[in-house]
């Protein structure tokens, strides 16, 4: 089995500053990357920015900048947010980089050389914000069916990609690979879309200039989606048979939002077929966040700024909330009250208290030195078995991108820990010197279970995991071997934990 793992985020347009939606996809990719890394995979996490096209050109004009000046400025915002959010990306690709432009030209030329790109004339309805052409029948009241904004009729000479040719091959691929497009409801939408018939699509523009010129005909620039999608291979070194290209293509998963599924599942797949390259193993479209029940939009001035959230709640609380609150694939709502509720109940109460009370007890009863366990009772065995089953459960959930379910499984073990303390009542055991050995066993089990829990939490909450493990005297790197029961050694110094997550009152004050 290959031990390489390649996960991507969309590359973000630079006409907008990063918001909650961008942070969400990138965070999900990071959690997967960190989890696979923990499991011993060699991981490549790619993110970046989509810098060409009319949208960016217009935004730059409006700001009195060149498109590249605008891009340079906004790219910094993305990169500093990813640092602040602890995103462990391997590479950050910008579509204005030479390495990318070179790869796109080669990709375009190869598809053209074999006859799947041809010159023709285009007349259809164009939605500028979506950079998409629509047929008249697709329009709703002459407005864009995706964003409901006005469209305009455009006629231009254009290069076309022979997408129609790949309709049957794509359908066959989707049907033979049930895992390819997820979630299932979205897969069905794509199947119906393909069955309705694929048209050849325009892959060049002459109405503006901010893009990669078509090889041999610089009056045209390459359509921004053709350019952007290719980032997933140019970042690996395409067209060179580079080591990264050989090791990491095809991608294990493209993470995207539901609005850009068609571009990935249909356009990108057929481009790859034409270029003779294998298709990504999975394309997963997540849902959209609303904010306090409303669509997030600049005009409503309710855009959630991830930097502000991190400053207010802390990076790991934000990471936890986004992965826990909504099953990946469904739409969800962001609200400060939901965020505060999660912090208080899951992080401060369940997770924080467990660490707090258990490390305090080892300090009180054993002077902070972890005792060796004696034989495990039935109760201890059951708790141990529950903990030992957890790594497999988390693996299975994350293979399905069920982040929230993985966290629920982890929280079941955390709750079992709090219950275990209540049932074993260490404070009573401590009163009877004859039960000293029993007390030692309980202390060992409770800390050992948490050590494994913190390992599994590390992809979601990297800083908290390191902090938690530090209190447990665990200095080794977080890796797969640490998932086995029995890692903590007797005589380890256990530090009484401070509150991992201070409670927040409803007004948001710590
Ligand atoms: N540049 C293209 C992607 C090219 S990929 C080869 C693009 N960029 S974008 O910046 O507009 O959007 C990036 C992502 O943000 C999309 O996956 C989109 O679904 C996501 N989101 C935008 N608003 C969102 C929410 N309100 N909630 C969740 N995700 C959202 O599209």
GROMACS .gro file of N, CA and C in nm, residues 365-366 374 426-440:
model
   54
  365UNK      N    1  -0.209   1.235   4.572
  365UNK     CA    2  -0.193   1.101   4.631
  365UNK      C    3  -0.056   1.038   4.609
  366UNK      N    4   0.015   1.081   4.506
  366UNK     CA    5   0.144   1.016   4.476
  366UNK      C    6   0.258   1.116   4.457
  374UNK      N    7  -0.145  -0.204   3.892
  374UNK     CA    8  -0.150  -0.347   3.926
  374UNK      C    9  -0.246  -0.412   3.827
  426UNK      N   10  -1.159   0.775   4.344
  426UNK     CA   11  -1.022   0.769   4.400
  426UNK      C   12  -1.011   0.831   4.539
  427UNK      N   13  -1.093   0.935   4.566
  427UNK     CA   14  -1.086   0.999   4.699
  427UNK      C   15  -1.122   0.900   4.810
  428UNK      N   16  -1.207   0.801   4.782
  428UNK     CA   17  -1.238   0.701   4.884
  428UNK      C   18  -1.123   0.600   4.893
  429UNK      N   19  -1.072   0.559   4.776
  429UNK     CA   20  -0.961   0.463   4.776
  429UNK      C   21  -0.843   0.519   4.856
  430UNK      N   22  -0.825   0.651   4.845
  430UNK     CA   23  -0.709   0.714   4.910
  430UNK      C   24  -0.716   0.707   5.062
  431UNK      N   25  -0.837   0.686   5.111
  431UNK     CA   26  -0.851   0.683   5.258
  431UNK      C   27  -0.801   0.553   5.319
  432UNK      N   28  -0.792   0.448   5.239
  432UNK     CA   29  -0.757   0.317   5.292
  432UNK      C   30  -0.622   0.270   5.237
  433UNK      N   31  -0.518   0.267   5.321
  433UNK     CA   32  -0.384   0.228   5.273
  433UNK      C   33  -0.385   0.091   5.206
  434UNK      N   34  -0.477   0.005   5.243
  434UNK     CA   35  -0.482  -0.128   5.182
  434UNK      C   36  -0.522  -0.119   5.034
  435UNK      N   37  -0.583  -0.007   4.997
  435UNK     CA   38  -0.630   0.007   4.858
  435UNK      C   39  -0.534   0.091   4.773
  436UNK      N   40  -0.415   0.110   4.825
  436UNK     CA   41  -0.315   0.193   4.757
  436UNK      C   42  -0.286   0.142   4.615
  437UNK      N   43  -0.273   0.012   4.602
  437UNK     CA   44  -0.245  -0.049   4.471
  437UNK      C   45  -0.359  -0.026   4.374
  438UNK      N   46  -0.479  -0.038   4.427
  438UNK     CA   47  -0.599  -0.015   4.345
  438UNK      C   48  -0.600   0.131   4.295
  439UNK      N   49  -0.569   0.222   4.386
  439UNK     CA   50  -0.565   0.365   4.353
  439UNK      C   51  -0.460   0.390   4.243
  440UNK      N   52  -0.346   0.322   4.256
  440UNK     CA   53  -0.239   0.338   4.158
  440UNK      C   54  -0.289   0.296   4.019
   0.00000   0.00000   0.00000
